[in-house]
């Protein structure tokens, strides 16, 4: 008689992992939390040092406030020199090009989450040089890659499966993001929405530990949170909620423009007679020229995001900064200069949202509208839908500003924006490069129906009396998946 053995199930925690294996993943999550938090501190301070030296000609390790920065022609030489350094590092490690998430996805899908060790050095260094010399990027992309690479290396040193190595890569990436922004919830969501390709307890546990520890390290080494604090932004009344449908439409349209514009400039660079090795230099020259006209478009622009979500821009200033940041980011990122996408998309979305809020405030004075609330919601909806990480974008915007009371208008705008984006975009910034290389990425997941029902629900009970010794017997509480496995091992004639 054939019995279906399920000895591992009483000791299974999640997707076949035993408690001991879960404890190992949790312990590695703790390690990656410390590494991600410390790496974030190093990257932020490195960007601060290079920014102070290159742009302000002084020594300092904190990110400078460029609110009153007025560059001269020397900015062009500084930016081009940075582009040369980035191009040289890209020749040594080509994977550092761009913002990092597509490269992490490529490693997960094609190389069993294996990333080369040199990326740990080359990616943050190239990004720090690009941002420090005026590049219109954020620090999140480089640190996500650095943290993910650390997790991958740890998974190559310790005997783990490819699936477990993917969890370590995602945990390292999320810990790095938490270490930069002190946004543990958004970091966990980012891993689930873009990197893990599974929803399980075995992946959640190391993520929780890693992101929690990295966030605490941020608070100790980089200061308290939230990073873009908006204490003056209050909740919105019910009468204002319909206006956020408009914000959603505008954010979705902007997300489409952001993606299509980036793809357009990437195509221009691909068709350009300029050799690819020199593209970062061309991009650097472009953002420097734009920066001479719009200084606020230079570097990470955290000060500008803070001003936007606090409603400090007039509509003219918001429009100029919107146009300058958008153009410089398009060209610089399309040139394969190293840098992140979150901060630029946040600033672009926030300036658009503030302009919309100012317009509504003039149209409906009786509603006492705060343009800052519209800026905050628009930046989350723009990034969330533009990157195909809706929950990450929305929660990140709330978490990094402390404005959790805006969760309802944020969700309204996200839902409407996604409907717009789904109609006009097939691929987005996180997956376009993979599609161009011949790969499709499907982020959708559903529960296996064969793991939600047991044999007793679909099969007849055995009759009383003796049984044929060759007849397979399946326990009533076995998953249908396990029952199917037993039948597939039998000769065809026994299944008829």
Coordinates of C-alpha atoms in Angstrom, one line a residue:
X1 CA 0.0 0.0 0.0
X2 CA 1.4 3.4 -1.0
X3 CA 1.1 6.1 1.8
X4 CA 1.7 9.7 1.2
X5 CA 4.3 10.7 3.7
X6 CA 4.1 14.3 5.1
X7 CA 6.7 14.1 7.8
X8 CA 7.9 17.6 7.2
X9 CA 4.5 19.3 7.5
X10 CA 4.3 19.4 11.3
X11 CA 7.6 21.2 11.3
X12 CA 7.0 23.4 8.3
X13 CA 6.7 27.2 8.9
X14 CA 6.4 28.7 5.4
X15 CA 7.0 27.2 2.0
X16 CA 8.7 24.2 3.3
X17 CA 11.1 26.0 5.7
X18 CA 11.7 24.4 9.1
X19 CA 11.9 26.5 12.3
X20 CA 15.7 26.1 12.2
X21 CA 15.9 27.4 8.7
X22 CA 13.6 30.3 9.5
X23 CA 15.8 31.1 12.4
X24 CA 18.8 31.2 10.1
X25 CA 17.0 33.5 7.7
X26 CA 16.0 35.7 10.6
X27 CA 19.6 35.9 11.9
X28 CA 20.9 36.8 8.5
X29 CA 18.2 39.5 8.3
X30 CA 19.6 41.0 11.5
X31 CA 23.1 41.0 10.0
X32 CA 21.8 42.7 6.8
X33 CA 20.0 45.3 8.9
X34 CA 23.2 46.4 10.5
X35 CA 25.0 46.3 7.2
X36 CA 22.3 48.2 5.4
X37 CA 22.1 50.9 8.1
X38 CA 25.8 51.4 8.2
X39 CA 26.1 51.4 4.4
X40 CA 23.4 54.0 4.1
X41 CA 25.3 56.2 6.6
X42 CA 28.5 55.8 4.6
X43 CA 26.8 56.6 1.2
X44 CA 24.9 59.6 2.5
X45 CA 28.1 61.0 4.1
X46 CA 30.1 60.3 1.0
X47 CA 27.6 62.2 -1.1
X48 CA 27.7 65.0 1.4
X49 CA 31.5 65.1 1.2
X50 CA 31.7 65.1 -2.6
X51 CA 28.9 67.7 -2.8
X52 CA 30.6 70.1 -0.4
X53 CA 34.0 69.7 -2.1
X54 CA 32.8 69.9 -5.7
X55 CA 29.9 72.4 -5.5
X56 CA 30.7 74.6 -2.5
X57 CA 34.5 74.2 -2.3
X58 CA 34.5 73.3 1.4
X59 CA 34.9 70.2 3.5
X60 CA 31.7 68.8 5.0
X61 CA 30.0 65.5 5.4
X62 CA 26.3 66.6 5.7
X63 CA 24.2 66.9 2.6
X64 CA 24.4 70.6 1.8
X65 CA 21.3 72.8 1.6
X66 CA 21.5 74.2 -2.0
X67 CA 18.4 76.4 -1.6
X68 CA 20.5 79.5 -2.2
X69 CA 23.2 78.0 -4.4
X70 CA 24.0 79.9 -7.5
X71 CA 26.5 78.0 -9.7
X72 CA 29.0 79.5 -12.0
X73 CA 30.5 78.2 -15.3
X74 CA 32.9 76.0 -13.2
X75 CA 29.9 73.7 -12.6
X76 CA 30.3 72.4 -16.2
X77 CA 33.9 71.3 -15.6
X78 CA 32.9 69.7 -12.2
X79 CA 30.0 67.8 -13.8
X80 CA 32.0 66.6 -16.8
X81 CA 34.8 65.4 -14.5
X82 CA 32.2 63.5 -12.5
X83 CA 30.8 62.0 -15.7
X84 CA 34.3 60.8 -16.6
X85 CA 34.7 59.1 -13.3
X86 CA 31.3 57.4 -13.6
X87 CA 32.1 56.2 -17.2
X88 CA 35.4 54.8 -15.9
X89 CA 33.7 52.9 -13.1
X90 CA 31.1 51.6 -15.6
X91 CA 33.8 50.1 -17.7
X92 CA 35.1 48.2 -14.7
X93 CA 31.6 47.2 -13.5
X94 CA 28.9 47.7 -16.2
X95 CA 26.0 46.7 -13.9
X96 CA 26.3 50.1 -12.0
X97 CA 24.7 51.9 -14.9
X98 CA 21.3 53.4 -14.3
X99 CA 19.2 53.4 -11.1
X100 CA 19.7 49.8 -9.9
X101 CA 16.3 48.1 -9.6
X102 CA 16.3 46.7 -13.2
X103 CA 19.8 45.3 -12.5
X104 CA 18.7 43.7 -9.3
X105 CA 15.7 42.2 -11.1
X106 CA 18.0 40.8 -13.8
X107 CA 20.2 39.2 -11.1
X108 CA 17.2 37.6 -9.5
X109 CA 15.6 36.3 -12.7
X110 CA 18.7 35.3 -14.7
X111 CA 21.5 34.6 -12.3
X112 CA 19.8 33.1 -9.2
X113 CA 20.2 36.4 -7.3
X114 CA 24.0 36.3 -7.7
X115 CA 25.7 39.7 -7.9
X116 CA 29.5 40.3 -8.3
X117 CA 31.3 41.6 -5.2
X118 CA 32.8 44.6 -6.9
X119 CA 29.3 46.1 -7.2
X120 CA 29.4 46.8 -3.5
X121 CA 32.2 49.3 -4.1
X122 CA 31.5 50.5 -7.6
X123 CA 27.8 51.3 -7.3
X124 CA 27.8 53.6 -4.2
X125 CA 31.0 55.3 -5.4
X126 CA 29.7 56.0 -8.9
X127 CA 26.4 57.3 -7.5
X128 CA 28.1 59.5 -4.9
X129 CA 30.3 61.0 -7.6
X130 CA 27.3 61.6 -9.9
X131 CA 25.1 63.2 -7.2
X132 CA 28.0 65.0 -5.6
X133 CA 28.9 66.8 -8.8
X134 CA 25.3 67.9 -9.4
X135 CA 23.5 64.8 -10.8
X136 CA 19.7 65.1 -10.3
X137 CA 19.4 61.8 -8.5
X138 CA 18.6 60.3 -5.1
X139 CA 20.6 58.0 -2.9
X140 CA 18.0 55.3 -2.7
X141 CA 18.9 53.5 -5.9
X142 CA 22.6 53.0 -5.1
X143 CA 22.0 52.0 -1.6
X144 CA 19.3 49.5 -2.6
X145 CA 21.8 47.9 -5.0
X146 CA 24.6 48.0 -2.4
X147 CA 22.4 46.4 0.2
X148 CA 21.0 43.9 -2.3
X149 CA 24.5 43.0 -3.3
X150 CA 25.5 42.4 0.3
X151 CA 22.6 40.1 0.7
X152 CA 23.5 38.3 -2.4
X153 CA 27.1 37.9 -1.3
X154 CA 26.0 36.6 2.0
X155 CA 23.8 34.1 0.2
X156 CA 26.8 32.9 -1.9
X157 CA 29.0 32.4 1.2
X158 CA 26.4 30.5 3.2
X159 CA 24.8 27.3 1.7
X160 CA 21.3 28.5 0.8
X161 CA 18.9 27.8 -2.0
X162 CA 18.3 30.2 -4.9
X163 CA 15.0 31.2 -3.4
X164 CA 16.6 31.9 0.0
X165 CA 19.3 33.9 -1.7
X166 CA 16.6 36.0 -3.4
X167 CA 15.1 36.7 0.1
X168 CA 18.6 37.8 1.3
X169 CA 19.0 40.1 -1.7
X170 CA 15.6 41.7 -1.1
X171 CA 16.3 42.0 2.6
X172 CA 19.6 43.8 2.0
X173 CA 18.0 46.1 -0.5
X174 CA 15.1 47.0 1.8
X175 CA 17.5 47.5 4.8
X176 CA 19.5 49.9 2.7
X177 CA 16.4 51.9 1.8
X178 CA 15.4 51.9 5.5
X179 CA 18.8 53.1 6.4
X180 CA 18.6 56.1 4.1
X181 CA 15.1 57.2 4.7
X182 CA 14.0 55.6 8.0
X183 CA 10.9 54.2 6.2
X184 CA 10.8 50.5 7.3
X185 CA 7.2 49.9 6.2
X186 CA 7.7 51.3 2.7
X187 CA 11.0 49.3 2.4
X188 CA 9.2 46.0 3.2
X189 CA 6.5 46.9 0.7
X190 CA 9.1 47.7 -2.0
X191 CA 10.7 44.2 -1.5
X192 CA 7.3 42.5 -1.9
X193 CA 6.1 44.6 -4.8
X194 CA 9.3 44.5 -6.9
X195 CA 12.0 42.1 -5.7
X196 CA 10.7 39.0 -4.0
X197 CA 8.2 37.3 -6.3
X198 CA 6.7 35.6 -3.3
X199 CA 4.4 36.4 -0.4
X200 CA 5.5 34.3 2.6
X201 CA 6.4 34.3 6.2
X202 CA 9.9 33.0 5.4
X203 CA 10.6 36.2 3.5
X204 CA 8.7 38.6 5.8
X205 CA 10.6 37.6 8.9
X206 CA 14.1 38.7 7.8
X207 CA 12.6 41.8 6.1
X208 CA 11.0 42.9 9.4
X209 CA 14.2 42.4 11.4
X210 CA 16.5 43.9 8.8
X211 CA 14.4 47.0 8.1
X212 CA 13.7 47.6 11.8
X213 CA 17.4 47.5 12.7
X214 CA 18.5 49.6 9.7
X215 CA 15.9 52.3 10.6
X216 CA 17.1 52.5 14.2
X217 CA 20.7 52.9 12.9
X218 CA 19.5 55.7 10.7
X219 CA 17.9 57.4 13.8
X220 CA 21.2 57.1 15.8
X221 CA 23.6 58.1 13.0
X222 CA 21.7 60.4 10.7
X223 CA 19.1 61.9 13.1
X224 CA 15.5 61.5 13.8
X225 CA 12.7 61.1 11.3
X226 CA 10.8 61.9 9.3
X227 CA 13.2 63.1 6.6
X228 CA 10.8 65.5 4.8
X229 CA 8.8 66.5 7.9
X230 CA 5.5 68.3 7.1
X231 CA 4.2 69.2 10.6
X232 CA 2.0 72.0 9.3
X233 CA 0.0 69.8 6.9
X234 CA -3.3 68.8 8.4
X235 CA -6.0 66.4 7.3
X236 CA -8.4 67.2 4.5
X237 CA -12.1 67.6 4.8
X238 CA -14.7 65.4 3.1
X239 CA -15.5 68.3 0.8
X240 CA -12.0 68.3 -0.6
X241 CA -11.7 64.5 -1.3
X242 CA -13.3 64.8 -4.8
X243 CA -10.4 67.1 -5.7
X244 CA -8.0 64.3 -5.2
X245 CA -9.6 62.5 -8.1
X246 CA -8.1 65.3 -10.2
X247 CA -4.7 64.8 -8.4
X248 CA -4.9 61.1 -9.3
X249 CA -5.6 61.9 -13.0
X250 CA -2.7 64.4 -13.1
X251 CA -0.4 62.0 -11.3
X252 CA -1.2 59.1 -13.6
X253 CA -0.7 61.4 -16.6
X254 CA 2.6 62.6 -15.2
X255 CA 3.7 59.0 -14.5
X256 CA 3.0 58.2 -18.2
X257 CA 5.0 61.3 -19.3
X258 CA 7.9 60.4 -17.0
X259 CA 8.2 56.9 -18.4
X260 CA 7.6 57.7 -22.1
X261 CA 10.0 60.7 -21.9
X262 CA 12.7 58.5 -20.3
X263 CA 12.2 55.8 -22.9
X264 CA 12.4 58.5 -25.7
X265 CA 15.8 59.8 -24.4
X266 CA 17.1 56.3 -23.9
X267 CA 16.3 55.6 -27.6
X268 CA 18.1 58.8 -28.5
X269 CA 21.2 57.7 -26.7
X270 CA 21.1 54.3 -28.3
X271 CA 20.9 55.8 -31.8
X272 CA 23.5 58.4 -31.0
X273 CA 26.8 58.3 -32.8
X274 CA 28.5 59.0 -29.5
X275 CA 30.0 55.7 -28.1
X276 CA 28.1 54.4 -25.1
X277 CA 31.2 54.7 -22.9
X278 CA 30.9 58.5 -23.3
X279 CA 27.1 58.8 -22.6
X280 CA 27.5 59.6 -18.9
X281 CA 29.7 62.5 -19.8
X282 CA 27.1 63.8 -22.2
X283 CA 24.4 63.4 -19.5
X284 CA 26.6 65.3 -17.0
X285 CA 27.1 68.2 -19.5
X286 CA 23.3 68.4 -20.0
X287 CA 22.3 68.5 -16.3
X288 CA 25.1 71.0 -15.6
X289 CA 23.8 73.4 -18.3
X290 CA 20.2 73.0 -17.0
X291 CA 21.5 73.5 -13.5
X292 CA 23.0 76.9 -14.5
X293 CA 19.5 78.0 -15.4
X294 CA 17.6 76.1 -12.6
X295 CA 20.0 75.5 -9.7
X296 CA 17.3 73.7 -7.7
X297 CA 17.4 70.9 -10.2
X298 CA 20.9 69.9 -9.1
X299 CA 21.9 67.0 -6.8
X300 CA 19.5 65.1 -4.5
X301 CA 17.2 68.1 -3.9
X302 CA 15.9 66.9 -0.5
X303 CA 15.5 70.6 0.6
X304 CA 13.3 71.2 -2.4
X305 CA 11.1 68.2 -1.6
X306 CA 10.7 69.5 2.0
X307 CA 9.8 72.9 0.7
X308 CA 7.2 71.5 -1.7
X309 CA 5.4 69.3 0.8
X310 CA 5.3 72.3 3.2
X311 CA 3.8 74.5 0.5
X312 CA 6.7 77.0 0.4
X313 CA 6.9 77.5 -3.4
X314 CA 4.9 80.0 -5.4
X315 CA 3.3 78.6 -8.5
X316 CA 6.0 80.1 -10.8
X317 CA 8.9 78.7 -8.8
X318 CA 7.2 75.3 -8.7
X319 CA 6.7 75.3 -12.4
X320 CA 10.3 76.2 -13.2
X321 CA 11.7 73.6 -10.8
X322 CA 9.3 71.0 -12.2
X323 CA 10.5 71.6 -15.8
X324 CA 14.2 71.8 -14.8
X325 CA 14.3 68.7 -12.7
X326 CA 12.3 66.7 -15.2
X327 CA 14.5 67.6 -18.2
X328 CA 17.8 67.0 -16.3
X329 CA 16.6 63.7 -14.8
X330 CA 15.4 62.4 -18.2
X331 CA 18.7 63.1 -19.9
X332 CA 21.0 62.1 -17.0
X333 CA 19.3 58.8 -16.3
X334 CA 19.0 58.0 -20.0
X335 CA 22.7 58.5 -20.4
X336 CA 23.3 55.6 -17.9
X337 CA 24.7 57.8 -15.2
X338 CA 24.5 56.1 -11.9
X339 CA 21.7 57.3 -9.5
X340 CA 18.3 56.8 -7.9
X341 CA 14.9 57.6 -9.2
X342 CA 12.8 58.0 -6.1
X343 CA 13.9 61.5 -5.0
X344 CA 13.6 63.0 -8.5
X345 CA 10.2 61.5 -9.1
X346 CA 9.1 62.7 -5.7
X347 CA 10.2 66.3 -6.4
X348 CA 8.7 66.3 -9.9
X349 CA 5.4 65.0 -8.5
X350 CA 5.4 67.3 -5.5
X351 CA 5.9 70.5 -7.5
X352 CA 3.1 69.5 -9.9
X353 CA 0.8 68.7 -6.9
X354 CA 1.6 72.0 -5.2
X355 CA 0.8 73.9 -8.4
X356 CA -2.6 72.0 -8.6
X357 CA -3.2 72.8 -4.9
X358 CA -2.5 76.5 -5.4
X359 CA -4.9 76.5 -8.3
X360 CA -7.6 74.8 -6.3
X361 CA -7.0 77.3 -3.4
X362 CA -7.8 80.2 -5.7
X363 CA -10.8 78.4 -7.2
X364 CA -12.4 77.3 -3.9
X365 CA -11.4 79.7 -1.2
X366 CA -14.2 78.6 1.1
X367 CA -12.6 75.1 1.3
X368 CA -9.4 76.4 3.0
X369 CA -7.2 74.2 0.8
X370 CA -3.6 73.5 1.8
X371 CA -1.5 73.2 -1.4
X372 CA 1.0 71.2 0.6
X373 CA -1.4 68.3 1.0
X374 CA -1.8 68.1 -2.7
X375 CA 1.9 68.2 -3.2
X376 CA 2.4 65.3 -0.8
X377 CA -0.3 63.1 -2.3
X378 CA 0.8 63.8 -5.9
X379 CA 4.5 62.9 -5.1
X380 CA 3.4 59.5 -3.7
X381 CA 0.9 58.8 -6.5
X382 CA 3.4 59.8 -9.2
X383 CA 6.2 57.6 -7.9
X384 CA 4.0 54.7 -7.0
X385 CA 2.3 54.4 -10.4
X386 CA 5.3 55.4 -12.4
X387 CA 7.4 52.6 -10.8
X388 CA 4.6 50.1 -10.5
X389 CA 5.0 50.0 -6.8
X390 CA 1.7 51.6 -5.7
X391 CA 1.7 50.8 -2.0
X392 CA 5.4 51.6 -1.7
X393 CA 5.0 55.0 -3.3
X394 CA 1.9 55.9 -1.2
X395 CA 3.2 54.6 2.1
X396 CA 6.7 56.0 1.5
X397 CA 5.3 59.5 1.0
X398 CA 3.3 59.3 4.2
X399 CA 6.1 57.7 6.2
X400 CA 8.8 60.1 5.1
X401 CA 6.7 63.1 5.9
X402 CA 4.8 61.8 9.0
X403 CA 1.5 62.8 7.3
X404 CA -0.4 59.5 7.9
X405 CA -3.6 61.4 8.2
X406 CA -3.6 61.8 4.5
X407 CA -3.9 58.1 3.8
X408 CA -7.5 58.4 2.4
X409 CA -6.7 61.0 -0.3
X410 CA -3.4 59.2 -1.0
X411 CA -5.3 55.9 -1.7
X412 CA -7.9 57.7 -3.8
X413 CA -5.2 59.4 -6.0
X414 CA -3.2 56.1 -6.3
X415 CA -6.3 54.2 -7.5
X416 CA -7.2 56.8 -10.1
X417 CA -3.6 57.3 -11.2
X418 CA -3.1 53.6 -11.8
X419 CA -6.2 53.4 -14.0
X420 CA -4.6 56.1 -16.2
X421 CA -1.2 54.4 -16.3
X422 CA -2.6 51.0 -17.1
X423 CA -4.3 52.4 -20.2
X424 CA -1.2 54.1 -21.6
X425 CA 1.9 52.1 -20.5
X426 CA 2.9 48.5 -21.1
X427 CA 6.2 48.7 -19.3
X428 CA 7.6 51.1 -16.7
X429 CA 10.9 52.3 -15.5
X430 CA 11.6 49.3 -13.4
X431 CA 11.1 46.7 -16.1
X432 CA 11.7 48.5 -19.5
X433 CA 15.4 47.5 -19.6
X434 CA 14.6 43.8 -19.0
X435 CA 11.9 43.9 -21.7
X436 CA 14.4 45.3 -24.2
X437 CA 16.7 42.4 -23.4
X438 CA 13.9 40.0 -24.2
X439 CA 12.5 39.2 -20.8
X440 CA 9.0 39.7 -19.4
X441 CA 8.5 40.3 -15.7
X442 CA 5.2 39.3 -14.1
X443 CA 4.7 40.7 -10.6
X444 CA 1.2 39.4 -10.1
X445 CA 0.7 36.5 -7.6
X446 CA -2.1 34.3 -6.6
X447 CA -2.7 31.5 -4.1
X448 CA -2.2 28.0 -5.4
X449 CA -5.7 26.5 -5.4
X450 CA -4.1 23.1 -4.8
X451 CA -2.8 24.4 -1.4
X452 CA -6.2 25.7 -0.3
X453 CA -8.1 22.5 -0.3
X454 CA -7.5 19.1 1.2
X455 CA -8.1 15.6 -0.2
X456 CA -11.2 15.0 1.9
X457 CA -13.0 17.9 0.2
X458 CA -12.5 16.4 -3.3
X459 CA -12.2 12.7 -2.9
X460 CA -14.4 9.8 -1.6
X461 CA -13.5 8.1 1.6
X462 CA -12.1 4.6 1.4
X463 CA -14.6 1.8 1.8
X464 CA -14.4 -0.4 4.8
X465 CA -12.6 -3.7 4.4
X466 CA -9.2 -4.9 3.1
X467 CA -7.4 -2.8 0.4
X468 CA -5.4 -3.7 -2.6
X469 CA -1.7 -3.5 -1.5
X470 CA -0.8 -1.5 -4.7
X471 CA -3.6 1.1 -4.2
X472 CA -2.3 4.5 -3.2
X473 CA -3.8 5.8 0.0
X474 CA -3.9 9.5 0.6
X475 CA -4.6 11.1 4.1
X476 CA -7.8 13.1 4.2
X477 CA -5.9 16.3 5.4
X478 CA -3.3 16.2 2.7
X479 CA -3.2 19.1 0.3
X480 CA -4.6 18.4 -3.2
X481 CA -1.1 19.3 -4.5
X482 CA 0.3 16.4 -2.5
X483 CA -2.5 14.1 -3.6
X484 CA -1.8 15.0 -7.3
X485 CA 1.8 14.2 -6.8
X486 CA 0.9 10.7 -5.6
X487 CA -1.3 10.0 -8.6
X488 CA 1.3 11.3 -11.1
X489 CA 3.8 8.7 -9.8
X490 CA 1.4 5.9 -10.7
X491 CA 1.2 4.1 -14.1
X492 CA -1.4 5.5 -16.4
X493 CA -3.6 2.4 -16.4
X494 CA -3.9 2.7 -12.6
X495 CA -5.3 6.2 -12.9
X496 CA -8.1 5.2 -15.3

